[in-house]
XYZ file of C-alpha atoms in Angstrom:
723
model
C -21.313 -97.932 48.809
C -24.561 -97.035 50.182
C -26.009 -99.769 47.811
C -24.892 -102.943 50.030
C -26.173 -101.173 53.443
C -29.706 -102.593 53.254
C -28.290 -106.453 52.921
C -24.751 -105.900 54.755
C -27.177 -105.372 57.668
C -29.543 -107.999 57.018
C -26.447 -110.446 57.176
C -24.751 -108.789 60.243
C -28.185 -108.964 62.382
C -28.717 -112.549 61.629
C -24.901 -113.122 62.423
C -26.002 -111.338 65.675
C -28.809 -112.839 66.233
C -27.132 -116.233 65.751
C -25.099 -116.193 68.119
C -25.634 -116.356 72.197
C -26.290 -113.330 74.551
C -23.583 -112.354 75.865
C -21.196 -114.029 73.528
C -17.942 -113.295 71.102
C -20.375 -110.725 68.942
C -19.640 -107.675 70.868
C -16.339 -107.961 71.384
C -15.772 -108.757 67.299
C -17.924 -105.653 66.090
C -15.716 -103.507 68.445
C -12.375 -104.827 67.463
C -13.086 -104.418 63.579
C -14.492 -100.945 63.754
C -11.479 -99.663 66.041
C -9.060 -99.417 63.110
C -11.743 -96.646 62.405
C -10.114 -94.622 65.470
C -6.993 -94.358 64.186
C -7.925 -92.498 60.648
C -6.464 -89.299 61.040
C -8.478 -87.775 58.528
C -12.457 -87.990 56.893
C -13.253 -89.615 54.247
C -16.572 -90.340 52.447
C -15.605 -94.057 52.710
C -14.584 -93.333 56.578
C -17.664 -91.771 57.531
C -19.458 -94.191 55.242
C -18.632 -97.117 57.919
C -19.665 -94.866 60.584
C -22.913 -94.684 59.328
C -23.475 -97.808 58.793
C -22.189 -99.029 62.298
C -24.845 -96.570 63.957
C -27.580 -98.100 61.100
C -26.606 -101.512 63.170
C -26.706 -100.478 66.681
C -29.471 -98.444 66.274
C -31.691 -100.915 64.605
C -30.413 -103.804 66.740
C -31.991 -102.073 69.244
C -36.106 -102.301 68.557
C -38.133 -104.157 70.692
C -38.517 -106.838 67.927
C -34.735 -107.071 67.424
C -34.273 -107.697 71.053
C -30.541 -106.045 70.924
C -30.904 -103.223 73.645
C -28.008 -106.125 75.309
C -25.731 -105.056 72.704
C -26.195 -101.784 71.608
C -25.295 -100.595 75.343
C -22.512 -102.616 75.645
C -21.654 -100.520 71.731
C -22.430 -97.492 74.200
C -20.427 -97.989 76.438
C -17.485 -99.205 74.645
C -17.895 -96.018 72.733
C -17.489 -93.706 75.470
C -14.351 -95.100 76.917
C -13.375 -93.429 73.163
C -14.845 -90.414 73.307
C -12.794 -89.703 76.824
C -9.527 -90.610 74.528
C -7.011 -88.332 73.929
C -6.252 -88.700 70.514
C -8.515 -86.994 68.687
C -10.012 -89.022 65.919
C -10.983 -91.851 68.450
C -13.429 -88.805 70.192
C -14.179 -87.611 66.681
C -14.839 -91.084 65.461
C -17.067 -92.360 68.901
C -19.588 -88.973 68.990
C -19.840 -89.023 65.406
C -21.341 -92.499 66.017
C -23.114 -91.886 69.320
C -24.675 -88.496 67.510
C -25.548 -90.574 64.442
C -27.190 -93.705 67.367
C -29.099 -91.319 68.691
C -30.669 -89.734 65.734
C -31.295 -93.244 64.056
C -32.665 -94.825 66.879
C -36.345 -95.834 67.090
C -38.731 -94.719 69.587
C -39.443 -98.557 71.078
C -36.106 -98.884 72.027
C -35.709 -99.834 75.613
C -32.246 -98.156 76.698
C -31.563 -98.048 80.547
C -31.540 -94.699 82.373
C -28.422 -95.138 83.589
C -25.879 -95.276 80.000
C -28.234 -92.150 78.774
C -27.012 -90.661 81.375
C -23.775 -91.829 80.954
C -24.112 -90.280 77.448
C -25.733 -87.196 78.747
C -22.644 -86.644 80.784
C -19.937 -87.422 78.175
C -21.394 -85.249 75.399
C -21.907 -82.161 77.814
C -17.797 -82.644 78.009
C -17.213 -82.979 74.166
C -19.234 -79.868 74.140
C -16.239 -77.964 75.213
C -13.987 -80.173 73.490
C -10.981 -77.990 70.935
C -12.000 -79.593 67.850
C -15.180 -77.553 66.136
C -15.860 -81.415 64.336
C -16.138 -83.009 68.075
C -18.556 -80.506 68.966
C -20.945 -80.240 66.559
C -21.590 -84.430 67.232
C -21.753 -83.280 70.504
C -24.615 -80.828 70.293
C -26.254 -83.425 67.552
C -25.674 -86.207 70.446
C -27.664 -83.833 72.509
C -30.476 -82.188 71.115
C -32.371 -85.305 71.222
C -32.158 -85.141 74.470
C -32.291 -81.034 74.846
C -36.333 -82.016 73.643
C -37.910 -84.296 76.485
C -35.588 -82.022 79.188
C -37.505 -81.175 82.403
C -34.743 -79.101 83.861
C -33.222 -77.192 80.970
C -29.600 -78.069 81.637
C -28.667 -79.250 77.620
C -30.470 -75.940 76.339
C -28.719 -74.165 78.889
C -25.537 -75.130 77.668
C -26.221 -74.688 73.969
C -26.825 -71.237 74.734
C -23.581 -70.115 76.950
C -22.409 -71.994 74.243
C -23.824 -70.321 71.098
C -22.743 -67.087 72.470
C -19.060 -67.407 72.613
C -18.668 -70.190 70.135
C -16.122 -69.060 67.779
C -16.716 -71.734 64.738
C -19.626 -71.431 62.470
C -21.068 -75.058 61.520
C -21.121 -75.430 65.277
C -23.204 -72.323 65.498
C -25.301 -73.541 62.688
C -25.863 -76.732 64.602
C -26.549 -74.882 67.295
C -29.482 -73.213 66.434
C -30.722 -76.676 64.799
C -30.906 -78.060 67.491
C -32.667 -76.480 69.821
C -36.501 -77.145 71.145
C -38.755 -74.434 70.119
C -39.364 -72.727 73.533
C -39.426 -68.681 74.750
C -35.934 -69.359 76.128
C -34.473 -70.220 72.883
C -36.213 -67.528 70.735
C -34.635 -64.976 71.893
C -30.756 -66.430 70.257
C -32.322 -67.955 67.335
C -33.593 -64.646 66.289
C -30.365 -62.966 67.136
C -28.386 -65.668 64.790
C -30.369 -64.185 62.155
C -27.712 -60.903 62.434
C -24.944 -63.616 62.997
C -21.360 -63.003 60.708
C -21.814 -66.217 58.709
C -24.318 -67.277 56.385
C -24.526 -70.606 56.988
C -25.588 -69.778 60.206
C -28.201 -67.201 59.216
C -30.324 -69.252 56.931
C -30.096 -71.983 59.554
C -31.804 -68.889 62.356
C -34.637 -68.683 59.174
C -35.136 -72.714 58.521
C -36.003 -73.288 62.902
C -37.969 -69.956 62.880
C -39.693 -71.207 60.104
C -40.367 -74.199 61.178
C -40.731 -74.327 65.140
C -41.753 -71.241 65.672
C -45.730 -70.573 64.464
C -46.571 -67.016 63.343
C -49.056 -66.085 66.102
C -45.894 -67.000 68.515
C -44.087 -64.101 67.591
C -44.317 -61.158 68.659
C -45.114 -57.521 66.436
C -41.840 -56.346 66.802
C -39.733 -60.043 66.412
C -41.953 -60.490 63.015
C -40.691 -57.190 61.281
C -37.134 -57.170 62.699
C -37.366 -60.588 61.101
C -38.388 -59.582 57.776
C -36.399 -56.428 58.112
C -33.057 -58.674 58.146
C -34.434 -61.855 56.028
C -35.257 -59.313 53.282
C -32.601 -57.072 52.856
C -30.024 -59.829 53.784
C -26.492 -59.455 51.223
C -26.927 -63.702 50.849
C -29.234 -64.328 47.602
C -29.409 -68.020 50.111
C -30.862 -65.816 53.375
C -33.101 -63.890 51.234
C -35.071 -66.952 49.818
C -35.545 -69.263 53.031
C -36.781 -65.651 54.331
C -39.185 -65.638 51.659
C -40.038 -69.575 52.012
C -41.082 -68.736 55.593
C -42.357 -65.750 54.600
C -44.386 -67.367 51.772
C -44.719 -71.006 52.481
C -45.745 -70.693 56.356
C -46.616 -67.688 57.522
C -48.706 -66.707 54.103
C -49.666 -70.237 53.060
C -50.400 -71.922 56.582
C -50.998 -69.337 59.017
C -53.072 -67.242 57.019
C -54.721 -69.460 54.969
C -53.306 -66.919 51.533
C -54.345 -64.064 52.883
C -52.278 -60.858 52.223
C -54.708 -58.749 54.400
C -54.834 -60.966 57.130
C -50.711 -61.060 56.933
C -50.363 -57.081 57.174
C -52.311 -56.828 59.770
C -49.980 -59.568 62.010
C -46.991 -57.413 61.114
C -48.870 -53.339 62.338
C -48.080 -51.446 59.644
C -49.151 -48.625 60.509
C -46.069 -48.595 62.701
C -43.452 -50.382 60.735
C -44.934 -48.763 57.170
C -41.741 -49.841 55.628
C -41.672 -54.108 55.741
C -44.978 -54.070 55.230
C -44.086 -52.697 51.930
C -41.183 -54.497 51.349
C -43.266 -57.307 52.269
C -45.879 -56.389 49.332
C -43.100 -56.604 47.125
C -40.942 -59.024 47.301
C -45.078 -61.204 47.741
C -45.531 -59.166 44.561
C -42.280 -60.125 42.157
C -42.689 -63.454 43.417
C -46.033 -63.826 42.015
C -47.880 -64.773 45.207
C -49.994 -62.431 44.994
C -51.530 -60.829 42.248
C -54.905 -58.627 41.393
C -58.167 -60.861 41.922
C -61.153 -60.414 39.999
C -63.664 -58.099 41.537
C -60.694 -56.597 43.820
C -60.709 -52.849 43.315
C -61.072 -49.499 45.015
C -63.868 -49.210 42.926
C -65.777 -50.816 45.247
C -65.509 -49.040 48.546
C -68.377 -47.037 47.132
C -71.429 -47.957 47.966
C -74.794 -46.550 46.489
C -77.769 -45.804 48.305
C -81.115 -44.975 46.800
C -82.795 -42.358 49.574
C -85.885 -40.313 48.281
C -85.704 -41.666 44.519
C -82.356 -40.675 44.734
C -78.693 -41.762 43.996
C -76.313 -41.611 47.246
C -73.040 -43.019 47.589
C -71.646 -43.618 50.249
C -67.872 -44.816 50.959
C -66.352 -48.087 52.878
C -63.691 -46.872 55.425
C -60.041 -49.024 54.639
C -58.207 -50.250 57.407
C -55.019 -49.638 57.204
C -53.409 -52.371 56.243
C -55.922 -52.313 52.800
C -55.163 -48.738 51.788
C -51.259 -49.944 52.173
C -52.141 -53.059 50.089
C -53.883 -51.310 47.399
C -50.989 -48.442 47.113
C -48.070 -50.699 46.314
C -50.495 -53.196 44.389
C -51.281 -50.087 41.806
C -47.740 -48.606 42.510
C -45.691 -52.258 41.085
C -48.887 -52.499 38.100
C -47.049 -49.050 36.973
C -43.831 -49.950 37.004
C -44.585 -53.307 35.286
C -46.862 -51.501 32.646
C -43.172 -48.408 32.504
C -41.383 -51.086 32.057
C -42.562 -53.697 29.262
C -43.596 -50.120 27.624
C -39.935 -49.137 27.943
C -39.005 -52.685 26.536
C -41.167 -52.024 23.720
C -40.045 -49.096 22.500
C -36.526 -50.753 22.646
C -37.217 -53.542 20.399
C -39.149 -54.094 16.947
C -41.109 -56.575 15.792
C -43.205 -59.300 17.415
C -41.293 -58.899 20.746
C -42.151 -55.691 20.380
C -45.936 -56.194 19.866
C -46.049 -58.599 22.638
C -44.303 -56.175 24.853
C -46.457 -53.151 24.380
C -49.716 -56.094 24.618
C -48.336 -56.306 28.121
C -48.155 -53.043 28.371
C -51.841 -52.303 27.701
C -52.430 -54.875 29.452
C -51.338 -53.233 32.756
C -52.123 -50.647 32.400
C -56.183 -51.669 31.456
C -55.632 -53.214 34.643
C -54.500 -50.276 36.768
C -57.198 -48.141 35.189
C -59.617 -50.718 36.611
C -58.413 -50.672 40.321
C -57.824 -46.785 40.081
C -60.745 -44.754 41.389
C -62.721 -44.081 37.935
C -62.133 -39.970 38.317
C -60.615 -37.602 39.964
C -63.595 -36.600 41.953
C -63.927 -39.742 43.057
C -60.463 -39.616 44.333
C -60.738 -36.454 46.331
C -64.358 -37.822 48.316
C -62.100 -41.165 49.189
C -59.171 -39.433 50.655
C -61.882 -37.108 52.050
C -64.023 -39.709 54.217
C -60.874 -41.122 55.796
C -59.463 -38.131 56.608
C -63.022 -36.924 58.022
C -62.331 -40.213 60.344
C -60.426 -39.064 62.246
C -56.461 -39.552 63.153
C -56.974 -43.275 63.287
C -57.496 -43.073 59.787
C -54.566 -40.842 59.229
C -52.154 -43.339 58.032
C -54.970 -45.026 55.164
C -55.084 -41.211 54.280
C -51.608 -40.716 53.695
C -51.356 -44.529 51.600
C -54.781 -43.311 48.976
C -53.367 -39.570 49.008
C -50.231 -41.297 47.255
C -52.286 -43.031 44.713
C -52.860 -39.195 43.107
C -49.482 -39.796 41.149
C -51.166 -42.488 39.399
C -53.844 -40.104 37.769
C -54.299 -38.236 35.093
C -54.337 -34.115 35.518
C -54.125 -33.499 31.972
C -58.238 -31.647 32.226
C -58.950 -28.342 32.911
C -61.792 -29.815 35.162
C -59.242 -32.764 37.341
C -56.557 -30.045 37.786
C -59.759 -27.727 39.403
C -60.816 -30.108 41.217
C -57.733 -31.835 42.516
C -56.234 -27.868 43.078
C -59.147 -26.915 45.186
C -58.745 -30.018 47.302
C -54.554 -29.497 47.536
C -56.109 -25.930 48.852
C -57.569 -27.310 51.529
C -54.802 -29.772 52.571
C -52.203 -27.107 52.899
C -54.830 -25.130 55.192
C -55.781 -27.869 57.280
C -54.681 -26.913 60.747
C -52.134 -28.631 62.368
C -53.685 -31.166 65.421
C -52.743 -30.614 68.500
C -53.559 -31.235 72.538
C -53.859 -29.172 75.778
C -51.845 -29.897 78.992
C -53.313 -29.651 82.188
C -52.032 -25.960 82.522
C -54.686 -24.870 79.528
C -50.758 -24.750 77.034
C -51.645 -26.369 73.041
C -49.024 -29.248 71.858
C -48.857 -30.170 68.510
C -49.076 -33.770 67.365
C -46.446 -35.160 65.859
C -42.910 -34.305 64.543
C -43.797 -30.775 65.071
C -42.380 -29.218 61.892
C -43.783 -31.372 59.372
C -46.964 -30.709 57.826
C -50.106 -32.809 59.496
C -47.794 -33.076 61.670
C -45.685 -36.279 59.532
C -43.099 -36.052 57.474
C -44.373 -38.707 55.554
C -47.728 -36.611 55.077
C -46.003 -33.971 53.809
C -44.134 -35.583 51.108
C -47.290 -37.036 50.139
C -49.002 -34.137 49.397
C -46.035 -32.083 47.914
C -45.878 -35.741 45.211
C -49.931 -34.761 44.811
C -49.080 -31.108 44.300
C -46.245 -31.445 41.305
C -48.348 -33.874 39.293
C -50.999 -31.163 39.722
C -49.462 -28.295 38.701
C -46.756 -29.853 36.298
C -44.252 -27.138 36.120
C -42.124 -26.024 38.538
C -43.038 -22.475 38.771
C -46.867 -23.417 38.846
C -46.175 -25.954 42.026
C -44.178 -22.729 44.089
C -46.778 -20.122 43.131
C -49.248 -22.117 44.410
C -47.661 -23.265 48.208
C -45.977 -19.864 47.571
C -50.167 -18.132 48.001
C -51.244 -20.393 50.959
C -47.861 -19.376 52.943
C -48.889 -15.545 52.304
C -52.280 -16.018 53.418
C -50.673 -17.991 56.152
C -47.752 -15.895 57.407
C -50.232 -12.501 57.991
C -51.232 -13.250 61.702
C -47.668 -13.926 62.521
C -46.486 -10.839 61.128
C -49.242 -8.416 61.939
C -47.885 -10.944 65.788
C -51.746 -12.258 66.117
C -50.974 -15.677 65.994
C -51.363 -18.467 68.370
C -49.114 -21.094 69.007
C -50.718 -22.997 66.427
C -51.110 -20.348 63.780
C -47.323 -20.141 64.138
C -46.884 -23.745 63.693
C -49.359 -24.556 60.506
C -47.215 -21.491 58.664
C -43.895 -22.948 59.165
C -44.635 -26.683 58.418
C -45.937 -24.930 54.708
C -43.045 -22.728 54.664
C -40.811 -25.675 55.638
C -42.724 -27.932 52.652
C -42.268 -24.938 50.138
C -38.487 -24.439 50.842
C -37.605 -27.950 50.968
C -39.456 -28.110 47.168
C -37.602 -25.480 45.806
C -34.210 -25.087 43.683
C -33.568 -21.661 44.023
C -34.505 -18.595 46.275
C -34.612 -16.787 42.834
C -38.238 -19.046 42.303
C -39.786 -17.568 44.844
C -39.591 -13.812 43.383
C -42.161 -13.650 41.172
C -44.749 -15.365 43.570
C -46.868 -13.936 45.907
C -43.876 -14.046 49.365
C -40.412 -12.743 48.319
C -37.699 -14.939 49.864
C -36.750 -11.187 51.929
C -40.224 -11.591 53.636
C -39.929 -15.039 54.364
C -36.595 -14.537 56.144
C -37.283 -11.220 57.966
C -40.759 -11.252 58.505
C -41.773 -14.860 59.439
C -38.536 -17.265 59.925
C -36.726 -14.814 62.000
C -39.684 -13.407 63.921
C -40.514 -17.537 64.671
C -37.083 -18.007 65.967
C -37.280 -15.668 68.552
C -40.773 -16.920 70.329
C -41.048 -18.506 73.582
C -42.944 -21.225 72.868
C -39.856 -24.142 72.110
C -41.616 -25.742 69.129
C -42.053 -22.967 66.881
C -38.111 -22.448 67.669
C -37.572 -25.998 66.561
C -39.578 -25.368 62.978
C -38.030 -21.713 62.611
C -34.766 -23.233 63.134
C -35.407 -26.008 60.640
C -36.461 -23.732 58.079
C -33.781 -21.345 58.874
C -31.677 -23.900 57.170
C -33.708 -25.023 54.039
C -33.090 -21.629 53.593
C -29.489 -20.898 54.114
C -28.924 -23.963 51.672
C -30.691 -22.127 49.029
C -28.948 -18.848 49.341
C -25.484 -18.307 47.419
C -23.883 -16.972 50.334
C -25.354 -17.540 54.000
C -26.892 -14.250 55.484
C -26.245 -12.285 57.827
C -29.251 -12.810 60.239
C -29.909 -15.788 59.500
C -25.901 -17.367 60.752
C -26.576 -15.415 63.756
C -29.524 -16.570 64.823
C -28.106 -20.078 64.192
C -25.854 -19.334 66.306
C -27.367 -17.389 68.920
C -30.107 -20.454 68.889
C -27.369 -22.455 69.780
C -25.739 -21.208 72.772
C -28.410 -19.729 74.370
C -31.488 -22.341 73.953
C -33.180 -24.765 75.345
C -31.763 -27.853 74.753
C -34.088 -29.302 72.078
C -33.312 -25.334 70.432
C -30.282 -26.398 70.870
C -29.764 -29.804 68.892
C -32.237 -28.324 66.197
C -29.895 -25.293 65.420
C -26.445 -27.208 66.005
C -28.411 -29.619 63.000
C -28.537 -26.230 60.953
C -25.292 -25.144 61.270
C -23.580 -28.547 59.917
C -25.422 -28.483 57.295
C -24.220 -25.123 56.492
C -20.526 -26.107 57.248
C -21.642 -29.393 55.158
C -22.842 -26.835 52.700
C -20.989 -23.257 52.147
C -17.589 -24.250 54.073
C -16.987 -23.008 57.525
C -15.717 -19.828 56.379
C -18.163 -18.841 54.194
C -20.003 -18.674 57.504
C -17.745 -16.830 59.082
C -17.507 -14.504 57.017
C -20.788 -13.747 57.241
C -20.977 -12.918 60.505
C -17.664 -10.982 60.566
C -15.058 -13.391 62.246
C -12.953 -14.675 59.761
C -10.856 -12.713 56.745
C -12.846 -13.285 52.540
C -8.402 -14.950 52.061
C -9.178 -17.688 49.624
C -6.162 -18.964 51.004
C -6.931 -18.427 54.917
C -6.896 -22.184 56.841
C -8.383 -22.102 60.017
C -5.296 -23.707 62.778
C -7.109 -23.988 66.003
C -9.876 -24.188 67.834
C -10.177 -21.175 70.091
C -10.649 -21.828 73.250
C -14.234 -20.975 74.674
C -16.977 -22.421 77.020
C -20.052 -21.974 75.389
C -22.271 -21.348 78.529
C -20.145 -17.759 78.897
C -20.689 -16.125 75.519
C -23.012 -13.984 74.983
C -25.157 -12.111 71.676
C -22.481 -9.615 71.579
C -19.096 -12.217 70.925
C -18.914 -13.048 67.606
C -15.544 -12.544 67.075
C -15.581 -16.816 68.002
C -16.148 -18.831 64.794
C -18.550 -21.066 64.125
C -16.564 -24.076 63.980
C -15.062 -23.354 67.356
C -18.560 -23.058 68.263
C -19.976 -26.344 67.344
C -16.423 -27.310 69.227
C -17.128 -25.957 72.182
C -20.585 -28.105 72.639
C -18.488 -31.383 72.832
C -17.247 -30.216 76.145
C -20.348 -28.945 78.162
C -20.904 -32.255 79.577
C -24.573 -30.785 81.245
C -26.721 -31.983 77.505
C -29.778 -33.705 78.365
C -31.035 -36.268 75.838
C -33.591 -39.367 75.735
C -32.364 -42.729 74.507
C -35.620 -44.050 74.133
C -36.927 -44.852 70.636
C -36.028 -43.199 67.808
C -35.136 -39.848 69.245
C -31.653 -38.782 68.169
C -31.959 -35.519 68.386
C -29.313 -34.550 70.917
C -26.015 -32.545 70.946
C -23.208 -35.177 71.160
C -24.698 -37.373 68.628
C -25.411 -34.373 66.138
C -22.119 -32.880 66.458
C -20.328 -36.431 66.900
C -21.925 -37.044 63.475
C -21.680 -33.579 62.005
C -17.359 -33.530 62.370
C -17.470 -37.252 61.335
C -18.513 -35.976 57.801
C -16.512 -32.909 58.195
C -13.269 -35.163 58.336
C -14.665 -37.782 56.028
C -15.185 -34.921 53.756
C -11.940 -32.638 54.212
C -10.296 -32.455 50.910
C -13.848 -30.448 50.531
C -13.069 -28.026 53.333
C -9.682 -26.650 52.339
C -10.061 -23.789 55.422
C -10.161 -26.409 57.914
C -6.071 -26.933 58.708
C -4.660 -30.906 58.455
C -3.848 -29.625 62.190
C -7.706 -29.979 62.786
C -7.761 -33.204 62.259
C -6.274 -34.935 65.156
C -7.738 -32.740 67.331
C -11.332 -33.563 65.565
C -9.985 -36.740 65.660
C -9.173 -37.831 69.235
C -12.653 -35.436 70.373
C -14.310 -38.049 68.734
C -12.105 -40.718 70.091
C -13.049 -39.901 73.417
C -17.132 -39.079 72.816
C -17.542 -42.963 71.704
C -15.652 -44.486 75.290
C -18.006 -41.599 77.144
C -19.654 -43.474 80.225
C -22.781 -41.127 78.511
C -22.773 -42.651 75.146
C -23.480 -46.073 76.105
C -26.949 -45.734 75.701
C -26.706 -43.616 72.131
C -26.926 -46.404 69.615
C -27.049 -43.609 66.599
C -24.260 -42.250 67.877
C -21.884 -45.416 68.420
C -23.308 -47.460 65.630
C -21.775 -44.493 62.639
C -18.921 -43.493 65.350
C -17.638 -47.049 64.476
C -18.375 -47.141 60.506
C -16.063 -43.951 60.866
C -13.177 -45.945 62.590
C -13.573 -48.347 59.944
C -13.602 -46.339 56.915
C -11.274 -43.105 57.461
C -8.028 -45.107 57.949
C -8.401 -46.129 54.588
C -9.130 -43.509 53.026
C -5.393 -42.058 53.093
C -2.303 -42.715 54.092
C -2.626 -39.185 56.041
C -5.296 -39.975 57.532
C -4.120 -44.185 58.484
C -1.226 -41.567 60.237
C -3.096 -40.283 62.325
């Protein structure tokens, strides 16, 4: 047993010391150990013997023990065994060599010649066909990789890691890699390994060997996004340990704001929110005494009058307070619900905890709605650098109390200003105006538009009141558009607010009693906007047409005609938006409804589309209404001159939209009885061709979508599997 190892090591060391150099001790020791190399299966007893032999050899190598000659002779004996044809002999020799090297004291004096022989032998064994032998060979080489000058061992590790099939070998390589720029990328890639143990090992190495400052912002956020969303609890815990113990405590001194600065939360907002969420849940971050949003209001005394000024927040601070307040509100709601579902002392405890959380939240938030409005306005006025902070602070409005009429009045006035706030734009060299942002959302930012709508819903509690307020603004902005006096930015602003209205409306009927009727929205605003010359105006109009069509009971003729026309004749960016709109309407209403709207297909409920009409969309004109919507969309696959940019997150290209759309139609084919089953193999064959096209290699989103589709589609039914 392990308990007697120390005593037996002392006895064996004394026996070796009593024998003469070059005497009978080494041969006798090797002979005594030889039966271990014949054992076919690993067992606890045989592993203890191997560790005992390695411990004796490494302890004999210290300068005080003067056993260098024994160690070198024993290593040569093991090297012979490592080249044997017998698998157990190779395994045991590599196991003992690795244990010796890992336990060897720093003052051991071993000739370079013997170490060169060991390194060469272990490099060969890294390619052994037995995984366990490869594991111990990698362990044996790991200590040499740290001090190596030419990088040969590291290169072998990286090459082996790339093609290694065994998870335990990959894990050992990851744990053996020294910290360097050459190894960092491979370790980061291992955080998405198929094996849980490899992913966990990768996070362990990253936390202990690579300081936070040595990683780029992209690498930090990628690691956190993968680790905190990993399906394995142990990997999540290892990532959390890295985040909390190494990054937060060791490198940031426990200051979560400093940590958020390392993550560039303006670019990687979701990662910042995730980090705050797990740290709050873990209890590593709490509201400190005296911490409050109110501390950003400072009072200055000028001419005997007290004037309040506002200190601007950094992006990280604004995100911190948004997530913190949402966390406190959620905790208060949970405790309140638990108090409501229990009785007696337990209910009183939960109610007290909920009250404490609510009191803490009230002490953190601005004291009045007017202060909240002033805070957001101050950041909006500070320019685009504080746009992110403005959006974070705007979301705090959902936690304020608007039951008081004065508070609602102040907030309503502020909302009116937000909705009428002009979109930011630039002017190019030719004097043309270019909208800043996505070009279709309020403020040029989808998240900003959502924040405004959430505040509006909170202030105007009933959905009818909310719709009336937004519709009034749309009516005001639409006047110059109807009169054809609107410039580019007026069109864009009006369409952005219209999109906000349509996104938050349940039915078109609810708009009948507002300042602008649905028919006016379609005829006087959206259809004329879709015919404007500017591409951005057309894209924004087509998005609104799609939202409008989704709210209709049956798609209107003019709407479907305009979307067809934009897909056929529009520039590539316009065609992409039109194809997205048509795919959404086909998915919602069904292809037969769209074709009936323009008189292409009969209204027979039992009608089935059995084939796609052969059509070249380049030859179609405005009057070709005898070709169905699905046939036109399918013909888009055969147009080979679509332009797109695969860089960044730009997925607005027709091939990707059509590929995703038709894959969705196949997956939900039971919902579309008008599409004959005979067309399913045709669509499937086209998706396969699209996946293997040379041009599709750069379309990462499309490749990922179709990869998942091809795995999922056959499992839905036997018919799918047969096709």
